[in-house]
Amino acid sequence: MSTNELLLVWAGTFIVILACRVVPIFALRGRSLPPRVIDALNLIPPAAFAALVANDLFSPSAFADSLWAGVMPLIAAVAVFLVAWRTKSILWCCVCGVAAYLALSFV
């Protein structure tokens, strides 16, 4: 792929992503959304967070290196679950997950 083709693909992708993010903002300006739509939109951050976590927890190659390398994310996930249950804050879940994973990597 030549440089011009790469730049064309990059520019096209940039325009589409920008349009997908900007057009709804202008289209919905000044309108109130129904409560069910707001409830559905509030589920996006936890769903994205769960998808990122599930990708690491249920990886087929998690136990390929060693047993500890596969168990370590599961232990960190339990710690995050407990923090999520107690605080219901995605910020504290992220902080706890990073701290638990870092602490377990030194074990």
mmCIF file of N, CA and C in Angstrom:
data_model
loop_
_atom_site.group_PDB
_atom_site.id
_atom_site.type_symbol
_atom_site.label_atom_id
_atom_site.label_comp_id
_atom_site.label_asym_id
_atom_site.label_seq_id
_atom_site.Cartn_x
_atom_site.Cartn_y
_atom_site.Cartn_z
ATOM 1 N N MET A 1 0.850 -1.160 0.000
ATOM 2 C CA MET A 1 0.000 0.000 0.000
ATOM 3 C C MET A 1 0.905 1.236 0.000
ATOM 4 N N SER A 2 0.637 2.135 -0.888
ATOM 5 C CA SER A 2 1.463 3.337 -0.991
ATOM 6 C C SER A 2 1.074 4.335 0.099
ATOM 7 N N THR A 3 1.893 5.340 0.244
ATOM 8 C CA THR A 3 1.645 6.359 1.257
ATOM 9 C C THR A 3 0.364 7.125 0.970
ATOM 10 N N ASN A 4 0.111 7.418 -0.292
ATOM 11 C CA ASN A 4 -1.112 8.148 -0.652
ATOM 12 C C ASN A 4 -2.364 7.326 -0.333
ATOM 13 N N GLU A 5 -2.324 6.038 -0.611
ATOM 14 C CA GLU A 5 -3.461 5.183 -0.294
ATOM 15 C C GLU A 5 -3.675 5.090 1.217
ATOM 16 N N LEU A 6 -2.583 4.987 1.945
ATOM 17 C CA LEU A 6 -2.676 4.924 3.398
ATOM 18 C C LEU A 6 -3.281 6.210 3.956
ATOM 19 N N LEU A 7 -2.826 7.351 3.459
ATOM 20 C CA LEU A 7 -3.382 8.624 3.913
ATOM 21 C C LEU A 7 -4.851 8.757 3.537
ATOM 22 N N LEU A 8 -5.241 8.244 2.396
ATOM 23 C CA LEU A 8 -6.638 8.293 1.978
ATOM 24 C C LEU A 8 -7.508 7.433 2.903
ATOM 25 N N VAL A 9 -7.038 6.249 3.228
ATOM 26 C CA VAL A 9 -7.778 5.377 4.144
ATOM 27 C C VAL A 9 -7.851 6.015 5.528
ATOM 28 N N TRP A 10 -6.736 6.576 5.985
ATOM 29 C CA TRP A 10 -6.712 7.225 7.296
ATOM 30 C C TRP A 10 -7.675 8.411 7.338
ATOM 31 N N ALA A 11 -7.657 9.248 6.307
ATOM 32 C CA ALA A 11 -8.542 10.414 6.263
ATOM 33 C C ALA A 11 -10.005 9.991 6.212
ATOM 34 N N GLY A 12 -10.321 8.980 5.431
ATOM 35 C CA GLY A 12 -11.698 8.485 5.368
ATOM 36 C C GLY A 12 -12.171 7.952 6.705
ATOM 37 N N THR A 13 -11.314 7.193 7.371
ATOM 38 C CA THR A 13 -11.655 6.661 8.686
ATOM 39 C C THR A 13 -11.836 7.787 9.696
ATOM 40 N N PHE A 14 -10.963 8.777 9.640
ATOM 41 C CA PHE A 14 -11.058 9.918 10.544
ATOM 42 C C PHE A 14 -12.374 10.669 10.341
ATOM 43 N N ILE A 15 -12.769 10.875 9.113
ATOM 44 C CA ILE A 15 -14.012 11.596 8.817
ATOM 45 C C ILE A 15 -15.229 10.814 9.316
ATOM 46 N N VAL A 16 -15.240 9.516 9.088
ATOM 47 C CA VAL A 16 -16.377 8.697 9.534
ATOM 48 C C VAL A 16 -16.475 8.682 11.053
ATOM 49 N N ILE A 17 -15.344 8.507 11.744
ATOM 50 C CA ILE A 17 -15.356 8.493 13.203
ATOM 51 C C ILE A 17 -15.782 9.854 13.742
ATOM 52 N N LEU A 18 -15.268 10.918 13.160
ATOM 53 C CA LEU A 18 -15.642 12.258 13.596
ATOM 54 C C LEU A 18 -17.134 12.501 13.387
ATOM 55 N N ALA A 19 -17.651 12.072 12.254
ATOM 56 C CA ALA A 19 -19.084 12.248 11.979
ATOM 57 C C ALA A 19 -19.936 11.450 12.967
ATOM 58 N N CYS A 20 -19.505 10.234 13.287
ATOM 59 C CA CYS A 20 -20.269 9.408 14.229
ATOM 60 C C CYS A 20 -20.283 10.002 15.628
ATOM 61 N N ARG A 21 -19.282 10.778 15.962
ATOM 62 C CA ARG A 21 -19.232 11.369 17.297
ATOM 63 C C ARG A 21 -19.844 12.761 17.349
ATOM 64 N N VAL A 22 -19.770 13.508 16.268
ATOM 65 C CA VAL A 22 -20.219 14.899 16.288
ATOM 66 C C VAL A 22 -21.679 15.040 15.852
ATOM 67 N N VAL A 23 -22.104 14.298 14.865
ATOM 68 C CA VAL A 23 -23.472 14.438 14.350
ATOM 69 C C VAL A 23 -24.522 14.203 15.428
ATOM 70 N N PRO A 24 -24.419 13.167 16.269
ATOM 71 C CA PRO A 24 -25.438 13.005 17.322
ATOM 72 C C PRO A 24 -25.485 14.174 18.303
ATOM 73 N N ILE A 25 -24.347 14.783 18.569
ATOM 74 C CA ILE A 25 -24.338 15.917 19.498
ATOM 75 C C ILE A 25 -25.162 17.066 18.938
ATOM 76 N N PHE A 26 -24.977 17.363 17.661
ATOM 77 C CA PHE A 26 -25.738 18.450 17.051
ATOM 78 C C PHE A 26 -27.190 18.061 16.803
ATOM 79 N N ALA A 27 -27.437 16.807 16.485
ATOM 80 C CA ALA A 27 -28.805 16.369 16.202
ATOM 81 C C ALA A 27 -29.668 16.338 17.464
ATOM 82 N N LEU A 28 -29.053 16.077 18.612
ATOM 83 C CA LEU A 28 -29.824 15.947 19.851
ATOM 84 C C LEU A 28 -29.749 17.194 20.732
ATOM 85 N N ARG A 29 -29.103 18.237 20.245
ATOM 86 C CA ARG A 29 -28.967 19.450 21.054
ATOM 87 C C ARG A 29 -30.342 20.063 21.332
ATOM 88 N N GLY A 30 -30.587 20.360 22.602
ATOM 89 C CA GLY A 30 -31.838 20.993 22.990
ATOM 90 C C GLY A 30 -33.007 20.047 23.172
ATOM 91 N N ARG A 31 -32.795 18.769 22.943
ATOM 92 C CA ARG A 31 -33.870 17.779 23.112
ATOM 93 C C ARG A 31 -33.632 16.979 24.376
ATOM 94 N N SER A 32 -34.709 16.606 25.009
ATOM 95 C CA SER A 32 -34.575 15.706 26.154
ATOM 96 C C SER A 32 -34.823 14.279 25.670
ATOM 97 N N LEU A 33 -34.057 13.385 26.211
ATOM 98 C CA LEU A 33 -34.173 11.986 25.830
ATOM 99 C C LEU A 33 -35.139 11.272 26.762
ATOM 100 N N PRO A 34 -35.820 10.255 26.252
ATOM 101 C CA PRO A 34 -36.696 9.463 27.119
ATOM 102 C C PRO A 34 -35.876 8.765 28.217
ATOM 103 N N PRO A 35 -36.503 8.518 29.354
ATOM 104 C CA PRO A 35 -35.777 7.882 30.469
ATOM 105 C C PRO A 35 -35.179 6.523 30.108
ATOM 106 N N ARG A 36 -35.846 5.760 29.273
ATOM 107 C CA ARG A 36 -35.309 4.436 28.890
ATOM 108 C C ARG A 36 -34.037 4.573 28.072
ATOM 109 N N VAL A 37 -33.954 5.609 27.224
ATOM 110 C CA VAL A 37 -32.741 5.840 26.436
ATOM 111 C C VAL A 37 -31.602 6.259 27.357
ATOM 112 N N ILE A 38 -31.901 7.117 28.320
ATOM 113 C CA ILE A 38 -30.872 7.537 29.275
ATOM 114 C C ILE A 38 -30.388 6.342 30.084
ATOM 115 N N ASP A 39 -31.307 5.480 30.498
ATOM 116 C CA ASP A 39 -30.907 4.266 31.225
ATOM 117 C C ASP A 39 -30.018 3.378 30.366
ATOM 118 N N ALA A 40 -30.354 3.246 29.083
ATOM 119 C CA ALA A 40 -29.541 2.431 28.174
ATOM 120 C C ALA A 40 -28.163 3.055 27.963
ATOM 121 N N LEU A 41 -28.097 4.365 27.824
ATOM 122 C CA LEU A 41 -26.811 5.039 27.641
ATOM 123 C C LEU A 41 -25.939 4.945 28.893
ATOM 124 N N ASN A 42 -26.559 4.874 30.053
ATOM 125 C CA ASN A 42 -25.797 4.722 31.293
ATOM 126 C C ASN A 42 -25.153 3.350 31.422
ATOM 127 N N LEU A 43 -25.576 2.397 30.616
ATOM 128 C CA LEU A 43 -24.989 1.058 30.656
ATOM 129 C C LEU A 43 -23.744 0.932 29.780
ATOM 130 N N ILE A 44 -23.454 1.939 28.970
ATOM 131 C CA ILE A 44 -22.312 1.854 28.054
ATOM 132 C C ILE A 44 -20.975 1.772 28.795
ATOM 133 N N PRO A 45 -20.666 2.650 29.771
ATOM 134 C CA PRO A 45 -19.361 2.519 30.445
ATOM 135 C C PRO A 45 -19.149 1.180 31.147
ATOM 136 N N PRO A 46 -20.121 0.658 31.911
ATOM 137 C CA PRO A 46 -19.876 -0.663 32.511
ATOM 138 C C PRO A 46 -19.727 -1.776 31.473
ATOM 139 N N ALA A 47 -20.453 -1.670 30.371
ATOM 140 C CA ALA A 47 -20.339 -2.698 29.335
ATOM 141 C C ALA A 47 -18.974 -2.659 28.666
ATOM 142 N N ALA A 48 -18.471 -1.466 28.404
ATOM 143 C CA ALA A 48 -17.138 -1.354 27.805
ATOM 144 C C ALA A 48 -16.073 -1.860 28.771
ATOM 145 N N PHE A 49 -16.217 -1.525 30.042
ATOM 146 C CA PHE A 49 -15.279 -1.992 31.059
ATOM 147 C C PHE A 49 -15.317 -3.520 31.166
ATOM 148 N N ALA A 50 -16.512 -4.083 31.151
ATOM 149 C CA ALA A 50 -16.652 -5.545 31.225
ATOM 150 C C ALA A 50 -16.045 -6.229 30.010
ATOM 151 N N ALA A 51 -16.181 -5.621 28.846
ATOM 152 C CA ALA A 51 -15.594 -6.211 27.642
ATOM 153 C C ALA A 51 -14.077 -6.224 27.721
ATOM 154 N N LEU A 52 -13.496 -5.163 28.247
ATOM 155 C CA LEU A 52 -12.039 -5.132 28.403
ATOM 156 C C LEU A 52 -11.564 -6.176 29.409
ATOM 157 N N VAL A 53 -12.290 -6.313 30.494
ATOM 158 C CA VAL A 53 -11.910 -7.277 31.520
ATOM 159 C C VAL A 53 -12.093 -8.708 31.012
ATOM 160 N N ALA A 54 -13.209 -8.955 30.356
ATOM 161 C CA ALA A 54 -13.480 -10.310 29.853
ATOM 162 C C ALA A 54 -12.433 -10.746 28.837
ATOM 163 N N ASN A 55 -11.911 -9.807 28.079
ATOM 164 C CA ASN A 55 -10.880 -10.126 27.097
ATOM 165 C C ASN A 55 -9.640 -10.702 27.774
ATOM 166 N N ASP A 56 -9.284 -10.176 28.949
ATOM 167 C CA ASP A 56 -8.119 -10.683 29.665
ATOM 168 C C ASP A 56 -8.432 -11.931 30.488
ATOM 169 N N LEU A 57 -9.626 -11.997 31.035
ATOM 170 C CA LEU A 57 -9.950 -13.129 31.904
ATOM 171 C C LEU A 57 -10.170 -14.425 31.148
ATOM 172 N N PHE A 58 -10.773 -14.330 29.991
ATOM 173 C CA PHE A 58 -11.155 -15.540 29.262
ATOM 174 C C PHE A 58 -10.323 -15.752 28.011
ATOM 175 N N SER A 59 -9.082 -15.312 28.050
ATOM 176 C CA SER A 59 -8.171 -15.506 26.923
ATOM 177 C C SER A 59 -7.741 -16.975 26.860
ATOM 178 N N PRO A 60 -7.785 -17.586 25.683
ATOM 179 C CA PRO A 60 -7.365 -18.996 25.578
ATOM 180 C C PRO A 60 -5.903 -19.217 25.922
ATOM 181 N N SER A 61 -5.090 -18.190 25.754
ATOM 182 C CA SER A 61 -3.661 -18.349 26.031
ATOM 183 C C SER A 61 -3.276 -17.849 27.418
ATOM 184 N N ALA A 62 -4.253 -17.642 28.311
ATOM 185 C CA ALA A 62 -3.953 -17.105 29.637
ATOM 186 C C ALA A 62 -3.058 -18.038 30.444
ATOM 187 N N PHE A 63 -3.275 -19.333 30.321
ATOM 188 C CA PHE A 63 -2.504 -20.295 31.101
ATOM 189 C C PHE A 63 -1.345 -20.895 30.309
ATOM 190 N N ALA A 64 -1.025 -20.317 29.161
ATOM 191 C CA ALA A 64 0.019 -20.880 28.311
ATOM 192 C C ALA A 64 1.403 -20.753 28.949
ATOM 193 N N ASP A 65 1.686 -19.610 29.561
ATOM 194 C CA ASP A 65 3.014 -19.419 30.155
ATOM 195 C C ASP A 65 3.158 -20.172 31.472
ATOM 196 N N SER A 66 2.228 -19.942 32.373
ATOM 197 C CA SER A 66 2.277 -20.615 33.668
ATOM 198 C C SER A 66 0.895 -20.544 34.306
ATOM 199 N N LEU A 67 0.717 -21.309 35.357
ATOM 200 C CA LEU A 67 -0.551 -21.297 36.071
ATOM 201 C C LEU A 67 -0.776 -19.945 36.738
ATOM 202 N N TRP A 68 0.289 -19.374 37.324
ATOM 203 C CA TRP A 68 0.167 -18.091 38.001
ATOM 204 C C TRP A 68 -0.219 -16.971 37.037
ATOM 205 N N ALA A 69 0.307 -17.011 35.836
ATOM 206 C CA ALA A 69 -0.027 -15.982 34.841
ATOM 207 C C ALA A 69 -1.510 -16.015 34.480
ATOM 208 N N GLY A 70 -2.146 -17.171 34.587
ATOM 209 C CA GLY A 70 -3.569 -17.268 34.303
ATOM 210 C C GLY A 70 -4.451 -16.966 35.501
ATOM 211 N N VAL A 71 -3.939 -17.259 36.704
ATOM 212 C CA VAL A 71 -4.725 -17.049 37.920
ATOM 213 C C VAL A 71 -4.653 -15.597 38.392
ATOM 214 N N MET A 72 -3.550 -14.929 38.116
ATOM 215 C CA MET A 72 -3.348 -13.565 38.584
ATOM 216 C C MET A 72 -4.471 -12.613 38.139
ATOM 217 N N PRO A 73 -4.884 -12.593 36.876
ATOM 218 C CA PRO A 73 -6.005 -11.714 36.501
ATOM 219 C C PRO A 73 -7.316 -12.093 37.184
ATOM 220 N N LEU A 74 -7.521 -13.372 37.458
ATOM 221 C CA LEU A 74 -8.743 -13.789 38.143
ATOM 222 C C LEU A 74 -8.792 -13.269 39.578
ATOM 223 N N ILE A 75 -7.652 -13.293 40.263
ATOM 224 C CA ILE A 75 -7.597 -12.769 41.632
ATOM 225 C C ILE A 75 -7.824 -11.260 41.623
ATOM 226 N N ALA A 76 -7.202 -10.573 40.673
ATOM 227 C CA ALA A 76 -7.404 -9.125 40.562
ATOM 228 C C ALA A 76 -8.863 -8.814 40.238
ATOM 229 N N ALA A 77 -9.502 -9.653 39.429
ATOM 230 C CA ALA A 77 -10.913 -9.440 39.089
ATOM 231 C C ALA A 77 -11.806 -9.613 40.311
ATOM 232 N N VAL A 78 -11.479 -10.541 41.185
ATOM 233 C CA VAL A 78 -12.250 -10.711 42.416
ATOM 234 C C VAL A 78 -12.119 -9.462 43.283
ATOM 235 N N ALA A 79 -10.908 -8.909 43.374
ATOM 236 C CA ALA A 79 -10.709 -7.676 44.138
ATOM 237 C C ALA A 79 -11.519 -6.536 43.534
ATOM 238 N N VAL A 80 -11.520 -6.438 42.222
ATOM 239 C CA VAL A 80 -12.293 -5.383 41.545
ATOM 240 C C VAL A 80 -13.782 -5.588 41.778
ATOM 241 N N PHE A 81 -14.234 -6.831 41.743
ATOM 242 C CA PHE A 81 -15.653 -7.111 41.995
ATOM 243 C C PHE A 81 -16.058 -6.656 43.391
ATOM 244 N N LEU A 82 -15.219 -6.921 44.371
ATOM 245 C CA LEU A 82 -15.529 -6.510 45.733
ATOM 246 C C LEU A 82 -15.570 -4.989 45.865
ATOM 247 N N VAL A 83 -14.637 -4.311 45.212
ATOM 248 C CA VAL A 83 -14.635 -2.845 45.239
ATOM 249 C C VAL A 83 -15.858 -2.304 44.508
ATOM 250 N N ALA A 84 -16.225 -2.913 43.396
ATOM 251 C CA ALA A 84 -17.397 -2.467 42.638
ATOM 252 C C ALA A 84 -18.669 -2.668 43.447
ATOM 253 N N TRP A 85 -18.752 -3.763 44.132
ATOM 254 C CA TRP A 85 -19.932 -4.057 44.943
ATOM 255 C C TRP A 85 -20.052 -3.061 46.092
ATOM 256 N N ARG A 86 -18.906 -2.685 46.647
ATOM 257 C CA ARG A 86 -18.912 -1.782 47.808
ATOM 258 C C ARG A 86 -19.077 -0.312 47.400
ATOM 259 N N THR A 87 -18.348 0.136 46.364
ATOM 260 C CA THR A 87 -18.324 1.565 46.035
ATOM 261 C C THR A 87 -19.211 1.941 44.857
ATOM 262 N N LYS A 88 -19.437 1.018 43.940
ATOM 263 C CA LYS A 88 -20.187 1.280 42.708
ATOM 264 C C LYS A 88 -19.573 2.432 41.909
ATOM 265 N N SER A 89 -18.252 2.503 41.906
ATOM 266 C CA SER A 89 -17.518 3.551 41.204
ATOM 267 C C SER A 89 -16.552 2.916 40.213
ATOM 268 N N ILE A 90 -16.674 3.283 38.949
ATOM 269 C CA ILE A 90 -15.785 2.719 37.935
ATOM 270 C C ILE A 90 -14.359 3.219 38.124
ATOM 271 N N LEU A 91 -14.200 4.425 38.673
ATOM 272 C CA LEU A 91 -12.864 4.952 38.938
ATOM 273 C C LEU A 91 -12.142 4.089 39.968
ATOM 274 N N TRP A 92 -12.816 3.772 41.076
ATOM 275 C CA TRP A 92 -12.188 2.952 42.100
ATOM 276 C C TRP A 92 -11.977 1.519 41.621
ATOM 277 N N CYS A 93 -12.817 1.046 40.725
ATOM 278 C CA CYS A 93 -12.603 -0.279 40.136
ATOM 279 C C CYS A 93 -11.319 -0.308 39.322
ATOM 280 N N CYS A 94 -11.104 0.731 38.534
ATOM 281 C CA CYS A 94 -9.878 0.805 37.725
ATOM 282 C C CYS A 94 -8.646 0.901 38.615
ATOM 283 N N VAL A 95 -8.713 1.755 39.630
ATOM 284 C CA VAL A 95 -7.575 1.913 40.537
ATOM 285 C C VAL A 95 -7.292 0.607 41.260
ATOM 286 N N CYS A 96 -8.319 -0.049 41.745
ATOM 287 C CA CYS A 96 -8.146 -1.309 42.455
ATOM 288 C C CYS A 96 -7.583 -2.393 41.532
ATOM 289 N N GLY A 97 -8.092 -2.465 40.323
ATOM 290 C CA GLY A 97 -7.615 -3.478 39.383
ATOM 291 C C GLY A 97 -6.146 -3.312 39.040
ATOM 292 N N VAL A 98 -5.740 -2.079 38.787
ATOM 293 C CA VAL A 98 -4.332 -1.820 38.463
ATOM 294 C C VAL A 98 -3.454 -2.115 39.678
ATOM 295 N N ALA A 99 -3.892 -1.665 40.851
ATOM 296 C CA ALA A 99 -3.103 -1.899 42.071
ATOM 297 C C ALA A 99 -2.998 -3.388 42.396
ATOM 298 N N ALA A 100 -4.117 -4.111 42.281
ATOM 299 C CA ALA A 100 -4.096 -5.543 42.572
ATOM 300 C C ALA A 100 -3.207 -6.294 41.589
ATOM 301 N N TYR A 101 -3.322 -5.945 40.317
ATOM 302 C CA TYR A 101 -2.508 -6.629 39.307
ATOM 303 C C TYR A 101 -1.027 -6.326 39.519
ATOM 304 N N LEU A 102 -0.725 -5.072 39.867
ATOM 305 C CA LEU A 102 0.666 -4.698 40.114
ATOM 306 C C LEU A 102 1.208 -5.422 41.343
ATOM 307 N N ALA A 103 0.418 -5.453 42.407
ATOM 308 C CA ALA A 103 0.848 -6.151 43.626
ATOM 309 C C ALA A 103 1.047 -7.638 43.371
ATOM 310 N N LEU A 104 0.139 -8.240 42.622
ATOM 311 C CA LEU A 104 0.251 -9.680 42.352
ATOM 312 C C LEU A 104 1.411 -9.995 41.413
ATOM 313 N N SER A 105 1.801 -9.051 40.587
ATOM 314 C CA SER A 105 2.916 -9.314 39.673
ATOM 315 C C SER A 105 4.254 -9.374 40.428
ATOM 316 N N PHE A 106 4.297 -8.785 41.625
ATOM 317 C CA PHE A 106 5.525 -8.861 42.429
ATOM 318 C C PHE A 106 5.594 -10.133 43.279
ATOM 319 N N VAL A 107 4.497 -10.887 43.333
ATOM 320 C CA VAL A 107 4.472 -12.111 44.149
ATOM 321 C C VAL A 107 5.172 -13.221 43.417
#
